mmCIF file of N, CA and C and ligand atoms in Angstrom:
data_model
loop_
_atom_site.group_PDB
_atom_site.id
_atom_site.type_symbol
_atom_site.label_atom_id
_atom_site.label_comp_id
_atom_site.label_asym_id
_atom_site.label_seq_id
_atom_site.Cartn_x
_atom_site.Cartn_y
_atom_site.Cartn_z
ATOM 1 N N MET A 1 0.854 -1.201 0.000
ATOM 2 C CA MET A 1 0.000 0.000 0.000
ATOM 3 C C MET A 1 0.881 1.240 0.000
ATOM 4 N N THR A 2 0.792 1.977 -1.071
ATOM 5 C CA THR A 2 1.587 3.191 -1.157
ATOM 6 C C THR A 2 0.694 4.417 -1.008
ATOM 7 N N ASP A 3 1.289 5.503 -0.607
ATOM 8 C CA ASP A 3 0.526 6.726 -0.411
ATOM 9 C C ASP A 3 0.460 7.564 -1.680
ATOM 10 N N THR A 4 1.304 7.234 -2.628
ATOM 11 C CA THR A 4 1.343 8.033 -3.847
ATOM 12 C C THR A 4 0.104 7.786 -4.690
ATOM 13 N N MET A 5 -0.389 8.836 -5.305
ATOM 14 C CA MET A 5 -1.577 8.724 -6.133
ATOM 15 C C MET A 5 -1.220 8.466 -7.591
ATOM 16 N N THR A 6 0.015 8.705 -7.921
ATOM 17 C CA THR A 6 0.451 8.455 -9.287
ATOM 18 C C THR A 6 1.723 7.616 -9.257
ATOM 19 N N LYS A 7 2.031 7.045 -10.389
ATOM 20 C CA LYS A 7 3.266 6.294 -10.537
ATOM 21 C C LYS A 7 3.752 6.459 -11.972
ATOM 22 N N ALA A 8 4.975 6.057 -12.177
ATOM 23 C CA ALA A 8 5.527 6.148 -13.522
ATOM 24 C C ALA A 8 5.388 4.798 -14.201
ATOM 25 N N CYS A 9 4.981 4.820 -15.445
ATOM 26 C CA CYS A 9 4.863 3.593 -16.226
ATOM 27 C C CYS A 9 6.222 2.905 -16.296
ATOM 28 N N SER A 10 6.204 1.586 -16.140
ATOM 29 C CA SER A 10 7.465 0.850 -16.140
ATOM 30 C C SER A 10 8.094 0.805 -17.526
ATOM 31 N N ALA A 11 7.294 1.087 -18.543
ATOM 32 C CA ALA A 11 7.807 0.989 -19.909
ATOM 33 C C ALA A 11 8.182 2.354 -20.485
ATOM 34 N N CYS A 12 7.256 3.341 -20.379
ATOM 35 C CA CYS A 12 7.493 4.614 -21.046
ATOM 36 C C CYS A 12 7.641 5.763 -20.052
ATOM 37 N N LEU A 13 7.521 5.457 -18.746
ATOM 38 C CA LEU A 13 7.727 6.436 -17.682
ATOM 39 C C LEU A 13 6.709 7.575 -17.686
ATOM 40 N N THR A 14 5.593 7.363 -18.359
ATOM 41 C CA THR A 14 4.506 8.333 -18.287
ATOM 42 C C THR A 14 3.886 8.274 -16.895
ATOM 43 N N THR A 15 3.548 9.418 -16.350
ATOM 44 C CA THR A 15 2.880 9.466 -15.061
ATOM 45 C C THR A 15 1.437 9.017 -15.233
ATOM 46 N N ILE A 16 1.088 7.922 -14.534
ATOM 47 C CA ILE A 16 -0.259 7.378 -14.640
ATOM 48 C C ILE A 16 -0.824 7.209 -13.253
ATOM 49 N N ASP A 17 -2.107 6.930 -13.183
ATOM 50 C CA ASP A 17 -2.778 6.733 -11.915
ATOM 51 C C ASP A 17 -2.152 5.554 -11.176
ATOM 52 N N ALA A 18 -2.025 5.702 -9.860
ATOM 53 C CA ALA A 18 -1.346 4.670 -9.069
ATOM 54 C C ALA A 18 -2.101 3.346 -9.086
ATOM 55 N N SER A 19 -3.420 3.418 -9.256
ATOM 56 C CA SER A 19 -4.216 2.193 -9.249
ATOM 57 C C SER A 19 -4.353 1.596 -10.635
ATOM 58 N N ALA A 20 -3.792 2.254 -11.630
ATOM 59 C CA ALA A 20 -3.929 1.763 -13.002
ATOM 60 C C ALA A 20 -3.138 0.477 -13.168
ATOM 61 N N THR A 21 -3.778 -0.512 -13.816
ATOM 62 C CA THR A 21 -3.078 -1.762 -14.085
ATOM 63 C C THR A 21 -2.391 -1.711 -15.441
ATOM 64 N N ARG A 22 -2.813 -0.740 -16.261
ATOM 65 C CA ARG A 22 -2.199 -0.574 -17.570
ATOM 66 C C ARG A 22 -1.862 0.891 -17.780
ATOM 67 N N CYS A 23 -0.807 1.124 -18.519
ATOM 68 C CA CYS A 23 -0.421 2.482 -18.862
ATOM 69 C C CYS A 23 -1.439 3.061 -19.833
ATOM 70 N N SER A 24 -1.877 4.286 -19.559
ATOM 71 C CA SER A 24 -2.840 4.923 -20.461
ATOM 72 C C SER A 24 -2.167 5.394 -21.740
ATOM 73 N N ASN A 25 -0.863 5.432 -21.736
ATOM 74 C CA ASN A 25 -0.122 5.909 -22.903
ATOM 75 C C ASN A 25 0.287 4.762 -23.820
ATOM 76 N N CYS A 26 0.942 3.761 -23.265
ATOM 77 C CA CYS A 26 1.469 2.679 -24.101
ATOM 78 C C CYS A 26 0.774 1.347 -23.823
ATOM 79 N N THR A 27 -0.227 1.336 -22.941
ATOM 80 C CA THR A 27 -1.018 0.158 -22.564
ATOM 81 C C THR A 27 -0.165 -0.977 -22.010
ATOM 82 N N GLN A 28 1.038 -0.661 -21.558
ATOM 83 C CA GLN A 28 1.888 -1.682 -20.945
ATOM 84 C C GLN A 28 1.329 -2.060 -19.570
ATOM 85 N N ARG A 29 1.222 -3.349 -19.324
ATOM 86 C CA ARG A 29 0.730 -3.802 -18.031
ATOM 87 C C ARG A 29 1.743 -3.445 -16.941
ATOM 88 N N GLN A 30 1.249 -2.934 -15.839
ATOM 89 C CA GLN A 30 2.144 -2.499 -14.774
ATOM 90 C C GLN A 30 2.449 -3.655 -13.831
ATOM 91 N N PRO A 31 3.714 -3.869 -13.508
ATOM 92 C CA PRO A 31 4.104 -5.034 -12.706
ATOM 93 C C PRO A 31 3.618 -4.957 -11.264
ATOM 94 N N ASP A 32 3.368 -3.756 -10.766
ATOM 95 C CA ASP A 32 2.966 -3.609 -9.362
ATOM 96 C C ASP A 32 1.459 -3.449 -9.231
ATOM 97 N N SER A 33 0.714 -3.976 -10.215
ATOM 98 C CA SER A 33 -0.722 -3.740 -10.216
ATOM 99 C C SER A 33 -1.450 -4.613 -9.203
ATOM 100 N N GLY A 34 -0.763 -5.568 -8.590
ATOM 101 C CA GLY A 34 -1.391 -6.371 -7.565
ATOM 102 C C GLY A 34 -2.302 -7.439 -8.135
ATOM 103 N N LEU A 35 -2.976 -8.137 -7.250
ATOM 104 C CA LEU A 35 -3.780 -9.274 -7.675
ATOM 105 C C LEU A 35 -5.215 -8.843 -7.931
ATOM 106 N N SER A 36 -5.592 -8.840 -9.166
ATOM 107 C CA SER A 36 -6.981 -8.653 -9.534
ATOM 108 C C SER A 36 -7.224 -9.476 -10.778
ATOM 109 N N ARG A 37 -8.496 -9.765 -11.023
ATOM 110 C CA ARG A 37 -8.788 -10.706 -12.097
ATOM 111 C C ARG A 37 -9.160 -10.009 -13.394
ATOM 112 N N ASP A 38 -8.987 -8.700 -13.434
ATOM 113 C CA ASP A 38 -9.288 -7.959 -14.652
ATOM 114 C C ASP A 38 -8.095 -8.036 -15.586
ATOM 115 N N VAL A 39 -7.827 -9.236 -16.063
ATOM 116 C CA VAL A 39 -6.636 -9.449 -16.865
ATOM 117 C C VAL A 39 -7.017 -10.127 -18.164
ATOM 118 N N GLN A 40 -6.123 -10.059 -19.105
ATOM 119 C CA GLN A 40 -6.358 -10.718 -20.379
ATOM 120 C C GLN A 40 -6.131 -12.210 -20.234
ATOM 121 N N GLY A 41 -6.785 -12.979 -21.062
ATOM 122 C CA GLY A 41 -6.549 -14.409 -21.116
ATOM 123 C C GLY A 41 -7.239 -15.180 -20.028
ATOM 124 N N ARG A 42 -8.257 -14.573 -19.405
ATOM 125 C CA ARG A 42 -8.965 -15.312 -18.371
ATOM 126 C C ARG A 42 -9.907 -16.311 -19.028
ATOM 127 N N VAL A 43 -9.956 -17.515 -18.452
ATOM 128 C CA VAL A 43 -10.767 -18.566 -19.038
ATOM 129 C C VAL A 43 -11.904 -18.924 -18.099
ATOM 130 N N LEU A 44 -11.573 -19.285 -16.868
ATOM 131 C CA LEU A 44 -12.617 -19.613 -15.903
ATOM 132 C C LEU A 44 -12.888 -18.401 -15.028
ATOM 133 N N GLY A 45 -12.436 -18.428 -13.796
ATOM 134 C CA GLY A 45 -12.632 -17.278 -12.931
ATOM 135 C C GLY A 45 -11.563 -16.226 -13.115
ATOM 136 N N GLY A 46 -10.572 -16.547 -13.925
ATOM 137 C CA GLY A 46 -9.495 -15.595 -14.145
ATOM 138 C C GLY A 46 -8.417 -15.667 -13.085
ATOM 139 N N VAL A 47 -8.522 -16.649 -12.190
ATOM 140 C CA VAL A 47 -7.555 -16.729 -11.099
ATOM 141 C C VAL A 47 -6.167 -17.093 -11.627
ATOM 142 N N CYS A 48 -6.129 -18.035 -12.555
ATOM 143 C CA CYS A 48 -4.846 -18.437 -13.131
ATOM 144 C C CYS A 48 -4.176 -17.258 -13.819
ATOM 145 N N ALA A 49 -4.968 -16.516 -14.589
ATOM 146 C CA ALA A 49 -4.419 -15.370 -15.299
ATOM 147 C C ALA A 49 -3.953 -14.302 -14.308
ATOM 148 N N ALA A 50 -4.741 -14.117 -13.237
ATOM 149 C CA ALA A 50 -4.381 -13.111 -12.241
ATOM 150 C C ALA A 50 -3.103 -13.509 -11.505
ATOM 151 N N LEU A 51 -3.021 -14.793 -11.132
ATOM 152 C CA LEU A 51 -1.825 -15.277 -10.443
ATOM 153 C C LEU A 51 -0.615 -15.197 -11.361
ATOM 154 N N ALA A 52 -0.834 -15.549 -12.622
ATOM 155 C CA ALA A 52 0.257 -15.493 -13.587
ATOM 156 C C ALA A 52 0.775 -14.067 -13.715
ATOM 157 N N GLN A 53 -0.162 -13.125 -13.749
ATOM 158 C CA GLN A 53 0.232 -11.720 -13.839
ATOM 159 C C GLN A 53 0.951 -11.294 -12.564
ATOM 160 N N HIS A 54 0.412 -11.754 -11.423
ATOM 161 C CA HIS A 54 0.958 -11.342 -10.131
ATOM 162 C C HIS A 54 2.397 -11.826 -9.965
ATOM 163 N N PHE A 55 2.641 -13.076 -10.345
ATOM 164 C CA PHE A 55 3.976 -13.642 -10.186
ATOM 165 C C PHE A 55 4.820 -13.491 -11.446
ATOM 166 N N ASN A 56 4.233 -12.800 -12.425
ATOM 167 C CA ASN A 56 4.940 -12.548 -13.684
ATOM 168 C C ASN A 56 5.291 -13.858 -14.391
ATOM 169 N N TRP A 57 4.339 -14.803 -14.316
ATOM 170 C CA TRP A 57 4.505 -16.071 -14.991
ATOM 171 C C TRP A 57 3.760 -16.026 -16.315
ATOM 172 N N ASP A 58 4.041 -17.018 -17.142
ATOM 173 C CA ASP A 58 3.246 -17.216 -18.339
ATOM 174 C C ASP A 58 1.913 -17.847 -17.947
ATOM 175 N N VAL A 59 0.819 -17.346 -18.543
ATOM 176 C CA VAL A 59 -0.508 -17.844 -18.162
ATOM 177 C C VAL A 59 -0.636 -19.333 -18.453
ATOM 178 N N THR A 60 -0.103 -19.754 -19.577
ATOM 179 C CA THR A 60 -0.165 -21.172 -19.943
ATOM 180 C C THR A 60 0.571 -22.017 -18.921
ATOM 181 N N LEU A 61 1.742 -21.538 -18.492
ATOM 182 C CA LEU A 61 2.513 -22.255 -17.482
ATOM 183 C C LEU A 61 1.714 -22.358 -16.186
ATOM 184 N N MET A 62 1.076 -21.234 -15.806
ATOM 185 C CA MET A 62 0.278 -21.230 -14.581
ATOM 186 C C MET A 62 -0.853 -22.235 -14.657
ATOM 187 N N ARG A 63 -1.484 -22.322 -15.847
ATOM 188 C CA ARG A 63 -2.592 -23.268 -16.018
ATOM 189 C C ARG A 63 -2.093 -24.709 -15.939
ATOM 190 N N ILE A 64 -0.927 -24.954 -16.525
ATOM 191 C CA ILE A 64 -0.357 -26.302 -16.474
ATOM 192 C C ILE A 64 -0.073 -26.676 -15.022
ATOM 193 N N VAL A 65 0.518 -25.744 -14.271
ATOM 194 C CA VAL A 65 0.803 -25.980 -12.852
ATOM 195 C C VAL A 65 -0.501 -26.218 -12.097
ATOM 196 N N PHE A 66 -1.525 -25.421 -12.432
ATOM 197 C CA PHE A 66 -2.815 -25.534 -11.743
ATOM 198 C C PHE A 66 -3.453 -26.889 -11.999
ATOM 199 N N VAL A 67 -3.523 -27.269 -13.275
ATOM 200 C CA VAL A 67 -4.159 -28.538 -13.634
ATOM 201 C C VAL A 67 -3.359 -29.705 -13.060
ATOM 202 N N SER A 68 -2.031 -29.604 -13.104
ATOM 203 C CA SER A 68 -1.186 -30.666 -12.560
ATOM 204 C C SER A 68 -1.422 -30.823 -11.061
ATOM 205 N N SER A 69 -1.435 -29.707 -10.340
ATOM 206 C CA SER A 69 -1.635 -29.772 -8.890
ATOM 207 C C SER A 69 -3.047 -30.227 -8.572
ATOM 208 N N LEU A 70 -3.981 -29.940 -9.480
ATOM 209 C CA LEU A 70 -5.350 -30.415 -9.311
ATOM 210 C C LEU A 70 -5.379 -31.937 -9.312
ATOM 211 N N ALA A 71 -4.610 -32.524 -10.230
ATOM 212 C CA ALA A 71 -4.555 -33.976 -10.337
ATOM 213 C C ALA A 71 -3.801 -34.574 -9.145
ATOM 214 N N VAL A 72 -2.716 -33.922 -8.747
ATOM 215 C CA VAL A 72 -1.870 -34.455 -7.677
ATOM 216 C C VAL A 72 -2.609 -34.424 -6.340
ATOM 217 N N THR A 73 -3.318 -33.331 -6.068
ATOM 218 C CA THR A 73 -3.971 -33.176 -4.774
ATOM 219 C C THR A 73 -5.382 -33.745 -4.774
ATOM 220 N N GLY A 74 -5.800 -34.328 -5.872
ATOM 221 C CA GLY A 74 -7.124 -34.921 -5.925
ATOM 222 C C GLY A 74 -8.228 -33.891 -5.807
ATOM 223 N N GLY A 75 -8.040 -32.745 -6.396
ATOM 224 C CA GLY A 75 -9.103 -31.741 -6.418
ATOM 225 C C GLY A 75 -9.025 -30.717 -5.296
ATOM 226 N N LEU A 76 -8.097 -30.902 -4.373
ATOM 227 C CA LEU A 76 -7.975 -29.971 -3.245
ATOM 228 C C LEU A 76 -7.685 -28.556 -3.727
ATOM 229 N N VAL A 77 -6.901 -28.472 -4.775
ATOM 230 C CA VAL A 77 -6.508 -27.166 -5.298
ATOM 231 C C VAL A 77 -7.716 -26.402 -5.835
ATOM 232 N N PHE A 78 -8.744 -27.166 -6.248
ATOM 233 C CA PHE A 78 -9.947 -26.506 -6.737
ATOM 234 C C PHE A 78 -10.531 -25.590 -5.671
ATOM 235 N N TRP A 79 -10.520 -26.071 -4.416
ATOM 236 C CA TRP A 79 -11.093 -25.269 -3.330
ATOM 237 C C TRP A 79 -10.217 -24.056 -3.042
ATOM 238 N N VAL A 80 -8.919 -24.239 -3.212
ATOM 239 C CA VAL A 80 -8.018 -23.096 -3.082
ATOM 240 C C VAL A 80 -8.320 -22.083 -4.182
ATOM 241 N N TYR A 81 -8.555 -22.618 -5.381
ATOM 242 C CA TYR A 81 -8.929 -21.771 -6.513
ATOM 243 C C TYR A 81 -10.200 -21.003 -6.184
ATOM 244 N N LEU A 82 -11.187 -21.727 -5.670
ATOM 245 C CA LEU A 82 -12.478 -21.121 -5.358
ATOM 246 C C LEU A 82 -12.312 -20.042 -4.285
ATOM 247 N N ALA A 83 -11.542 -20.356 -3.250
ATOM 248 C CA ALA A 83 -11.314 -19.391 -2.177
ATOM 249 C C ALA A 83 -10.587 -18.156 -2.699
ATOM 250 N N THR A 84 -9.622 -18.393 -3.575
ATOM 251 C CA THR A 84 -8.887 -17.271 -4.158
ATOM 252 C C THR A 84 -9.815 -16.408 -4.993
ATOM 253 N N TRP A 85 -10.706 -17.078 -5.751
ATOM 254 C CA TRP A 85 -11.658 -16.351 -6.580
ATOM 255 C C TRP A 85 -12.574 -15.490 -5.712
ATOM 256 N N LEU A 86 -13.025 -16.077 -4.608
ATOM 257 C CA LEU A 86 -13.961 -15.371 -3.731
ATOM 258 C C LEU A 86 -13.319 -14.155 -3.081
ATOM 259 N N MET A 87 -12.032 -14.240 -2.840
ATOM 260 C CA MET A 87 -11.361 -13.170 -2.107
ATOM 261 C C MET A 87 -10.645 -12.187 -3.031
ATOM 262 N N THR A 88 -10.756 -12.443 -4.328
ATOM 263 C CA THR A 88 -10.075 -11.572 -5.278
ATOM 264 C C THR A 88 -11.088 -10.707 -6.013
ATOM 265 N N PRO A 89 -10.988 -9.412 -5.902
ATOM 266 C CA PRO A 89 -11.894 -8.555 -6.661
ATOM 267 C C PRO A 89 -11.604 -8.657 -8.144
ATOM 268 N N PHE A 90 -12.657 -8.453 -8.952
ATOM 269 C CA PHE A 90 -12.472 -8.513 -10.397
ATOM 270 C C PHE A 90 -11.504 -7.430 -10.849
ATOM 271 N N ALA A 91 -11.705 -6.236 -10.336
ATOM 272 C CA ALA A 91 -10.797 -5.140 -10.645
ATOM 273 C C ALA A 91 -10.294 -4.547 -9.344
ATOM 274 N N LYS A 92 -9.211 -3.806 -9.450
ATOM 275 C CA LYS A 92 -8.581 -3.276 -8.242
ATOM 276 C C LYS A 92 -9.526 -2.385 -7.439
ATOM 277 N N ASN A 93 -10.409 -1.681 -8.118
ATOM 278 C CA ASN A 93 -11.292 -0.749 -7.415
ATOM 279 C C ASN A 93 -12.663 -1.361 -7.143
ATOM 280 N N GLU A 94 -12.770 -2.679 -7.310
ATOM 281 C CA GLU A 94 -14.031 -3.339 -7.019
ATOM 282 C C GLU A 94 -13.904 -4.193 -5.773
ATOM 283 N N ARG A 95 -15.048 -4.640 -5.276
ATOM 284 C CA ARG A 95 -15.031 -5.488 -4.092
ATOM 285 C C ARG A 95 -15.007 -6.946 -4.517
ATOM 286 N N ALA A 96 -14.438 -7.764 -3.663
ATOM 287 C CA ALA A 96 -14.363 -9.191 -3.946
ATOM 288 C C ALA A 96 -15.764 -9.779 -3.913
ATOM 289 N N PRO A 97 -15.965 -10.887 -4.650
ATOM 290 C CA PRO A 97 -17.287 -11.531 -4.665
ATOM 291 C C PRO A 97 -17.805 -11.843 -3.267
ATOM 292 N N MET A 98 -16.903 -12.264 -2.377
ATOM 293 C CA MET A 98 -17.320 -12.603 -1.018
ATOM 294 C C MET A 98 -17.834 -11.371 -0.290
ATOM 295 N N ALA A 99 -17.130 -10.246 -0.467
ATOM 296 C CA ALA A 99 -17.557 -9.003 0.172
ATOM 297 C C ALA A 99 -18.898 -8.566 -0.375
ATOM 298 N N ARG A 100 -19.073 -8.728 -1.695
ATOM 299 C CA ARG A 100 -20.337 -8.341 -2.305
ATOM 300 C C ARG A 100 -21.465 -9.251 -1.849
ATOM 301 N N PHE A 101 -21.120 -10.535 -1.602
ATOM 302 C CA PHE A 101 -22.120 -11.479 -1.106
ATOM 303 C C PHE A 101 -22.627 -11.033 0.259
ATOM 304 N N PHE A 102 -21.690 -10.635 1.135
ATOM 305 C CA PHE A 102 -22.093 -10.200 2.467
ATOM 306 C C PHE A 102 -22.867 -8.891 2.392
ATOM 307 N N ASP A 103 -22.542 -8.058 1.432
ATOM 308 C CA ASP A 103 -23.326 -6.848 1.205
ATOM 309 C C ASP A 103 -24.761 -7.198 0.859
ATOM 310 N N ALA A 104 -24.897 -8.175 -0.046
ATOM 311 C CA ALA A 104 -26.225 -8.575 -0.503
ATOM 312 C C ALA A 104 -27.021 -9.171 0.647
ATOM 313 N N VAL A 105 -26.354 -10.000 1.474
ATOM 314 C CA VAL A 105 -27.028 -10.602 2.624
ATOM 315 C C VAL A 105 -27.471 -9.515 3.590
ATOM 316 N N GLY A 106 -26.596 -8.526 3.798
ATOM 317 C CA GLY A 106 -26.936 -7.416 4.690
ATOM 318 C C GLY A 106 -28.126 -6.631 4.182
ATOM 319 N N ASN A 107 -28.220 -6.485 2.870
ATOM 320 C CA ASN A 107 -29.336 -5.741 2.285
ATOM 321 C C ASN A 107 -30.654 -6.487 2.461
ATOM 322 N N VAL A 108 -30.568 -7.818 2.409
ATOM 323 C CA VAL A 108 -31.787 -8.622 2.536
ATOM 324 C C VAL A 108 -32.367 -8.472 3.936
ATOM 325 N N PHE A 109 -31.475 -8.452 4.943
ATOM 326 C CA PHE A 109 -31.950 -8.442 6.314
ATOM 327 C C PHE A 109 -32.133 -7.039 6.885
ATOM 328 N N SER A 110 -31.838 -6.029 6.115
ATOM 329 C CA SER A 110 -32.094 -4.666 6.561
ATOM 330 C C SER A 110 -33.261 -4.113 5.760
ATOM 331 N N PRO A 111 -34.096 -3.302 6.374
ATOM 332 C CA PRO A 111 -35.264 -2.772 5.658
ATOM 333 C C PRO A 111 -34.840 -1.897 4.488
ATOM 334 N N PRO A 112 -35.579 -1.929 3.414
ATOM 335 C CA PRO A 112 -35.244 -1.101 2.248
ATOM 336 C C PRO A 112 -35.304 0.373 2.590
ATOM 337 N N ARG A 113 -34.310 1.089 2.089
ATOM 338 C CA ARG A 113 -34.186 2.497 2.433
ATOM 339 C C ARG A 113 -34.972 3.368 1.458
ATOM 340 N N SER A 114 -36.053 3.912 1.893
ATOM 341 C CA SER A 114 -36.837 4.909 1.146
ATOM 342 C C SER A 114 -36.964 4.553 -0.327
ATOM 343 N N GLN A 115 -37.396 3.332 -0.573
ATOM 344 C CA GLN A 115 -37.625 2.961 -1.962
ATOM 345 C C GLN A 115 -39.031 3.393 -2.350
ATOM 346 N N PRO A 116 -39.133 4.275 -3.309
ATOM 347 C CA PRO A 116 -40.462 4.736 -3.715
ATOM 348 C C PRO A 116 -41.268 3.610 -4.328
ATOM 349 N N GLN A 117 -42.459 3.449 -3.848
ATOM 350 C CA GLN A 117 -43.302 2.370 -4.357
ATOM 351 C C GLN A 117 -44.276 2.925 -5.379
ATOM 352 N N HIS A 118 -44.100 2.475 -6.592
ATOM 353 C CA HIS A 118 -45.002 2.934 -7.649
ATOM 354 C C HIS A 118 -46.192 1.984 -7.721
ATOM 355 N N VAL A 119 -47.277 2.434 -7.198
ATOM 356 C CA VAL A 119 -48.476 1.612 -7.232
ATOM 357 C C VAL A 119 -49.246 1.924 -8.521
ATOM 358 N N SER A 120 -49.300 0.927 -9.346
ATOM 359 C CA SER A 120 -49.979 1.161 -10.619
ATOM 360 C C SER A 120 -51.495 1.171 -10.404
ATOM 361 N N SER A 121 -52.116 2.129 -10.976
ATOM 362 C CA SER A 121 -53.568 2.175 -10.870
ATOM 363 C C SER A 121 -54.155 1.061 -11.728
ATOM 364 N N GLY A 122 -55.140 0.435 -11.197
ATOM 365 C CA GLY A 122 -55.721 -0.693 -11.897
ATOM 366 C C GLY A 122 -56.584 -0.299 -13.057
ATOM 367 N N GLU A 123 -56.216 0.727 -13.745
ATOM 368 C CA GLU A 123 -57.024 1.236 -14.835
ATOM 369 C C GLU A 123 -57.181 0.242 -15.965
HETATM 370 ZN ZN1 LIG B 201 3.604 3.488 -20.635
#
C-alpha cells in the first residue's frame, strides 16, 4: 500500500494513476498492479491469469501448474482456486465476490431504504 496517487509507467515512464493496471499511454501492463482478475486471457474465474500476472509467470505455465496440482492433490486445489476467486476482486477498485455477497445478505436483512413504491392504478 503506497501513499502516492500516481506512478511512472514501467515501460514509457509516463505518469499514470497509481491504481492503473495498464499504462494509459502505451497500454503496458504495470508489474505492481497487484492481484486482480481484470486481466487478459482469463478462461474460468481468471484466477490463473491473475496469479500469472501477479507472479509474472506465463498464463499457460500457470494453467499447467494448476491442472497438474489439481490432479496431484485430488481436487484440493480446486477449493483453493475457489477461495482465491472469492477473495479476489475482479478489478482493483471493485469489491471481492465474497464481500459483495455479504453486502447482498446485509441488504436482505435490513429494511429497504426509502424505496419509492409505484403503485400502478388498476385502470
Ligand atoms: Zn507506458
